[in-house]
Short mmCIF file of C-alpha atoms in Angstrom, two decimals:
data_model
loop_
_atom_site.label_atom_id
_atom_site.label_comp_id
_atom_site.label_asym_id
_atom_site.label_seq_id
_atom_site.Cartn_x
_atom_site.Cartn_y
_atom_site.Cartn_z
CA MET F 78 7.79 2.29 -14.95
CA ASP F 79 9.87 3.59 -17.82
CA LYS F 80 13.04 2.04 -19.25
CA ASN F 81 15.11 3.93 -16.67
CA GLY F 82 13.18 2.41 -13.77
CA ASP F 83 11.34 5.65 -12.89
CA ARG F 84 7.73 5.42 -11.75
CA HIS F 85 5.10 7.53 -13.52
CA THR F 86 1.44 8.23 -12.86
CA ALA F 87 -1.26 8.27 -15.50
CA ALA F 88 -1.17 12.08 -15.30
CA ASP F 89 2.40 12.05 -16.63
CA LEU F 90 1.24 10.30 -19.79
CA PHE F 91 -1.18 13.11 -20.62
CA GLU F 92 1.84 15.18 -21.59
CA TYR F 93 2.15 13.02 -24.70
CA ALA F 94 -1.57 12.90 -25.54
CA ASN F 95 -3.22 14.84 -28.32
CA PRO F 96 -5.69 17.09 -26.46
CA ARG F 97 -8.05 17.02 -29.45
CA ARG F 98 -8.32 13.25 -29.29
CA ILE F 99 -8.62 12.59 -25.59
CA ARG F 100 -11.43 13.11 -23.10
CA VAL F 101 -10.85 12.78 -19.35
CA TYR F 102 -13.65 12.12 -16.88
CA LEU F 103 -12.79 13.14 -13.32
CA ASN F 104 -14.25 11.14 -10.42
CA ALA F 105 -15.78 8.61 -12.80
CA VAL F 106 -16.04 4.96 -11.71
CA VAL F 107 -16.13 2.05 -14.12
CA HIS F 108 -18.56 -0.60 -12.89
CA LYS F 109 -18.33 -3.19 -15.62
CA ILE F 110 -16.63 -4.18 -18.84
CA MET F 111 -19.12 -5.39 -21.46
CA PHE F 112 -18.27 -8.39 -23.64
CA THR F 113 -19.61 -9.88 -26.86
CA GLU F 114 -21.29 -13.26 -26.69
CA ALA F 115 -18.80 -16.06 -27.12
CA LYS F 116 -19.12 -17.94 -30.39
CA ALA F 117 -18.20 -21.56 -30.87
CA GLY F 118 -14.44 -21.95 -30.69
CA SER F 119 -13.78 -18.33 -29.68
CA ARG F 120 -13.63 -16.30 -26.53
CA PRO F 121 -15.81 -13.27 -25.75
CA LYS F 122 -14.30 -9.91 -26.66
CA ALA F 123 -14.51 -6.64 -24.73
CA GLU F 124 -16.78 -4.21 -26.53
CA GLY F 125 -17.46 -1.41 -24.07
CA VAL F 126 -17.68 -0.23 -20.48
CA ILE F 127 -20.37 0.93 -18.08
CA PHE F 128 -19.34 3.83 -15.87
CA PHE F 129 -20.87 6.42 -13.57
CA ASP F 130 -19.79 10.05 -13.70
CA ALA F 131 -19.16 12.42 -10.77
CA ASN F 132 -22.88 13.21 -10.56
CA GLY F 133 -23.88 9.55 -10.39
CA ALA F 134 -25.24 9.40 -13.95
CA LYS F 135 -24.81 6.07 -15.74
CA HIS F 136 -23.03 5.90 -19.09
CA MET F 137 -22.34 3.16 -21.61
CA THR F 138 -19.57 3.59 -24.12
CA PHE F 139 -18.62 1.19 -26.93
CA LEU F 140 -15.55 0.56 -29.02
CA LYS F 141 -15.52 1.74 -32.59
CA ASN F 142 -15.40 -0.89 -35.31
CA ASP F 143 -11.72 -0.18 -35.69
CA THR F 144 -8.65 -2.38 -35.24
CA GLN F 145 -7.01 0.37 -33.16
CA SER F 146 -9.96 0.77 -30.82
CA GLU F 147 -9.34 -1.03 -27.53
CA ILE F 148 -10.06 -1.12 -23.80
CA ILE F 149 -7.04 -0.98 -21.51
CA LEU F 150 -7.59 -2.43 -18.05
CA SER F 151 -5.25 -0.55 -15.74
CA THR F 152 -6.83 -0.16 -12.30
CA GLY F 153 -4.03 -1.50 -10.15
CA ALA F 154 -3.25 -4.78 -8.44
CA ILE F 155 -6.53 -4.67 -6.50
CA GLY F 156 -8.83 -2.76 -8.83
CA SER F 157 -8.05 -4.82 -11.94
CA PRO F 158 -9.08 -8.25 -10.58
CA GLN F 159 -12.05 -6.62 -8.86
CA LEU F 160 -13.28 -5.17 -12.16
CA LEU F 161 -12.72 -8.47 -13.97
CA LEU F 162 -14.82 -10.28 -11.36
CA LEU F 163 -17.57 -7.67 -11.57
CA SER F 164 -17.53 -8.11 -15.34
CA GLY F 165 -18.00 -11.89 -15.15
CA ILE F 166 -14.42 -13.09 -15.59
CA GLY F 167 -13.16 -15.21 -12.73
CA PRO F 168 -13.90 -18.43 -10.82
CA SER F 169 -17.38 -19.45 -11.95
CA THR F 170 -18.44 -20.70 -8.50
CA SER F 171 -17.53 -17.40 -6.82
CA LEU F 172 -19.25 -15.37 -9.53
CA GLN F 173 -22.45 -17.38 -9.30
CA GLU F 174 -22.50 -16.97 -5.52
CA MET F 175 -22.52 -13.19 -6.08
CA GLY F 176 -25.24 -13.42 -8.74
CA ILE F 177 -22.85 -12.35 -11.52
CA GLU F 178 -23.30 -13.84 -14.99
CA VAL F 179 -20.22 -15.86 -15.94
CA VAL F 180 -18.60 -14.56 -19.10
CA LEU F 181 -15.43 -16.63 -18.78
CA ASN F 182 -14.45 -19.15 -16.12
CA GLN F 183 -10.93 -18.04 -15.12
CA PRO F 184 -10.03 -19.57 -11.73
CA MET F 185 -6.83 -17.54 -11.27
CA VAL F 186 -8.50 -14.11 -11.16
CA GLY F 187 -8.03 -12.82 -7.60
CA LYS F 188 -5.51 -15.53 -6.72
CA ASP F 189 -1.83 -15.22 -5.70
CA MET F 190 -2.25 -11.75 -4.17
CA ALA F 191 1.05 -10.68 -2.62
CA ASP F 192 2.36 -7.61 -0.85
CA ASN F 193 5.79 -6.60 0.43
CA PRO F 194 5.62 -6.74 4.25
CA SER F 195 7.76 -4.17 6.01
CA ASN F 196 8.79 -3.56 9.61
CA GLY F 197 10.90 -0.87 11.15
CA LEU F 198 11.61 1.61 13.89
CA ILE F 199 10.62 5.23 14.47
CA ILE F 200 13.52 7.07 16.07
CA PRO F 201 12.96 10.40 17.89
CA SER F 202 15.94 12.66 17.26
CA PRO F 203 17.38 15.39 19.55
CA LEU F 204 18.52 17.19 16.38
CA PRO F 205 16.46 18.58 13.51
CA VAL F 206 16.32 16.05 10.68
CA GLU F 207 16.15 16.65 6.97
CA LEU F 208 12.81 16.28 5.20
CA SER F 209 13.08 13.27 2.91
CA THR F 210 10.61 11.06 1.11
CA ALA F 211 10.74 7.30 1.43
CA GLY F 212 13.70 5.93 -0.46
CA ILE F 213 15.86 2.86 -0.68
CA VAL F 214 19.10 3.33 1.24
CA GLY F 215 20.38 -0.23 1.06
CA ILE F 216 19.83 -3.72 -0.33
CA THR F 217 20.90 -6.64 1.82
CA ARG F 218 22.67 -9.76 0.59
CA PHE F 219 19.61 -11.82 1.51
CA GLY F 220 17.33 -9.72 -0.69
CA SER F 221 15.55 -7.28 1.66
CA TYR F 222 15.36 -3.57 0.97
CA VAL F 223 16.19 -1.02 3.65
CA GLU F 224 14.24 2.24 3.33
CA SER F 225 14.21 5.48 5.27
CA ILE F 226 11.98 8.51 5.63
CA SER F 227 12.45 11.52 7.90
CA GLY F 228 11.10 14.94 8.77
CA TYR F 229 7.46 13.97 8.40
CA ASP F 230 4.69 14.19 10.95
CA PHE F 231 4.14 10.63 12.12
CA SER F 232 1.16 11.62 14.26
CA ALA F 233 -1.02 9.34 12.16
CA PHE F 234 0.57 6.40 13.93
CA SER F 235 -1.29 7.43 17.09
CA VAL F 236 -4.97 7.98 17.71
CA GLY F 237 -4.59 11.36 19.39
CA GLY F 238 -1.91 13.01 17.26
CA ALA F 239 1.42 14.44 18.44
CA GLN F 240 0.62 14.56 22.15
CA SER F 241 -0.66 11.01 22.12
CA ARG F 242 2.37 9.88 20.16
CA ALA F 243 4.68 11.48 22.73
CA ASN F 244 2.76 9.69 25.46
CA ASP F 245 3.18 6.43 23.56
CA PHE F 246 6.94 6.95 23.49
CA THR F 247 7.37 8.04 27.08
CA THR F 248 5.01 5.49 28.62
CA VAL F 249 7.34 2.69 27.65
CA LEU F 250 10.44 4.60 28.66
CA ASN F 251 9.05 5.53 32.04
CA GLN F 252 8.35 1.90 32.84
CA THR F 253 12.03 1.48 33.60
CA ARG F 254 13.32 4.97 34.33
CA LYS F 255 12.20 8.53 35.00
CA GLY F 256 13.33 11.99 33.98
CA PHE F 257 12.25 12.03 30.35
CA THR F 258 10.37 15.33 30.51
CA ALA F 259 12.73 16.95 28.02
CA PHE F 260 12.33 14.01 25.70
CA GLN F 261 8.54 14.18 25.87
CA GLU F 262 8.49 17.94 25.26
CA ALA F 263 10.79 17.56 22.28
CA VAL F 264 8.59 14.94 20.68
CA THR F 265 5.37 16.82 21.41
CA ASN F 266 6.53 20.23 20.25
CA SER F 267 8.33 19.06 17.15
CA THR F 268 6.28 16.77 14.95
CA THR F 269 9.08 16.37 12.44
CA ASN F 270 12.18 15.44 14.46
CA LEU F 271 11.53 11.81 13.73
CA GLY F 272 13.08 9.29 11.44
CA HIS F 273 11.71 5.98 10.23
CA ILE F 274 13.95 3.12 9.09
CA ARG F 275 12.30 -0.03 7.83
CA GLU F 276 13.10 -3.26 6.09
CA LYS F 277 10.92 -4.55 3.29
CA VAL F 278 10.76 -8.16 2.16
CA ASN F 279 11.35 -8.22 -1.59
CA GLY F 280 9.47 -10.80 -3.63
CA PRO F 281 7.51 -12.47 -0.80
CA ILE F 282 6.63 -16.13 -1.23
CA SER F 283 3.45 -15.85 0.85
CA LYS F 284 0.35 -15.49 -1.31
CA GLY F 285 -3.26 -14.63 -0.60
CA TYR F 286 -6.46 -13.87 -2.44
CA LEU F 287 -9.03 -11.22 -3.39
CA LYS F 288 -12.78 -11.71 -3.25
CA LEU F 289 -15.77 -9.48 -3.84
CA GLN F 290 -17.75 -8.36 -0.80
CA ASN F 291 -20.62 -7.23 -3.01
CA THR F 292 -21.29 -6.15 -6.58
CA ASN F 293 -20.72 -2.43 -6.00
CA ALA F 294 -17.56 -1.30 -7.79
CA SER F 295 -17.21 1.61 -5.35
CA ASP F 296 -16.86 -0.77 -2.41
CA ASN F 297 -13.51 -2.29 -1.57
CA PRO F 298 -13.07 -6.02 -2.08
CA LYS F 299 -11.88 -8.39 0.60
CA VAL F 300 -8.12 -8.83 0.33
CA ARG F 301 -5.92 -11.17 2.33
CA PHE F 302 -2.19 -11.22 1.68
CA ASN F 303 -1.30 -13.92 4.23
CA TYR F 304 1.79 -12.06 5.40
CA PHE F 305 4.59 -14.34 6.65
CA GLN F 306 2.67 -17.49 5.85
CA ALA F 307 5.86 -18.79 4.27
CA PRO F 308 8.65 -19.36 6.83
CA GLN F 309 11.18 -17.93 4.36
CA ASP F 310 9.44 -14.54 4.46
CA LEU F 311 9.49 -14.49 8.25
CA ARG F 312 13.18 -15.39 8.36
CA LYS F 313 13.97 -12.64 5.87
CA CYS F 314 11.97 -10.17 8.00
CA VAL F 315 13.96 -11.11 11.12
CA GLN F 316 17.23 -10.70 9.23
CA GLY F 317 16.03 -7.34 7.93
CA MET F 318 15.14 -6.08 11.39
CA LYS F 319 18.56 -7.13 12.66
CA THR F 320 20.07 -5.02 9.89
CA VAL F 321 17.90 -2.03 10.87
CA ILE F 322 18.93 -2.43 14.52
CA ASN F 323 22.61 -2.56 13.52
CA VAL F 324 22.18 0.70 11.61
CA VAL F 325 20.44 2.41 14.53
CA ASN F 326 23.16 1.19 16.91
CA SER F 327 25.99 2.40 14.68
CA LYS F 328 28.32 5.22 15.67
CA SER F 329 27.26 7.27 12.63
CA PHE F 330 23.65 7.22 13.79
CA SER F 331 24.35 7.98 17.47
CA ARG F 332 23.92 11.76 17.22
CA PHE F 333 20.37 11.28 15.95
CA ARG F 334 19.31 9.31 19.04
CA TYR F 335 18.63 10.29 22.62
CA ARG F 336 21.50 8.89 24.67
CA ASN F 337 19.25 7.16 27.20
CA THR F 338 17.06 5.51 24.58
CA THR F 339 18.04 1.89 24.04
CA THR F 340 17.16 -0.36 21.13
CA PRO F 341 14.72 -2.38 23.31
CA ASP F 342 13.04 0.96 24.15
CA LEU F 343 12.54 1.69 20.45
CA LEU F 344 11.20 -1.80 19.82
CA LYS F 345 8.77 -1.49 22.75
CA MET F 346 7.59 1.87 21.47
CA MET F 347 6.75 0.36 18.07
CA VAL F 348 5.00 -2.64 19.61
CA ASN F 349 2.92 -0.47 21.95
CA MET F 350 1.90 2.20 19.47
CA PRO F 351 -1.87 1.85 18.96
CA VAL F 352 -1.77 1.76 15.16
CA ASN F 353 -4.64 -0.71 15.04
CA LEU F 354 -6.85 1.62 17.07
CA ARG F 355 -6.95 4.32 14.41
CA PRO F 356 -10.50 4.98 13.21
CA LYS F 357 -11.14 3.21 9.92
CA HIS F 358 -13.47 4.15 7.12
CA PRO F 359 -16.61 1.96 7.16
CA ASN F 360 -15.68 0.87 3.64
CA SER F 361 -12.11 -0.11 4.50
CA ALA F 362 -10.89 -3.31 2.91
CA THR F 363 -10.50 -6.24 5.27
CA SER F 364 -7.23 -8.12 5.44
#
């Protein structure tokens, strides 16, 4: 994040780099940070890294004997504690269980993992909707963020794509009434006439943990965020969903909803969508 609050990727920073003094390795994976042996009264210092290139070849690179030579650990909220653990910095008991040599006993590595839980509604629209990326459209007095996204193909929410998604929608609706053929055709034939409004709990109190599943840096660690463990987070979620429902029920939003689709219908559609049945990668993180 820059001073204006704009998010940047690492690629953006290359614009300011001196091309003669930088070398970029694509598809390289760092497996371990190497440290000096700790001397009496001092902590170990990072001195190099072990990484594998795109072809699987192992490399070891060391810092120069220079005060400006340093290693910057910047692999994200999950990757950074994972790499520290693999390098021997973390709870000594957990490291020893994995057969990792303890460089520094630091019990808090992998602790207090938190994520912003979000819940919302997908609203099929009888009118074409504008393509928009996810953005904040409101901040509630109780501290939740309201975000919206529209015009995207939400087929990923269903196992079988657009047709399956349309079936998900209409199955619930047809439980109480019939005659939604036009609705089903509209959803099936247009993968983008959908909007998504969601609330996101800002600064959740619920905390979890991260643990290694093995010593392979290419494998995901085990992460548990303990969503809604704190009652305050759950209350804020309920308040946020009430705000989303009020928006969807507003007069301004009415032209973007099918007239016969009620708010309970939309809630049932979200509950019954088989998002947890989507095929997962064998290496998916557990949570």
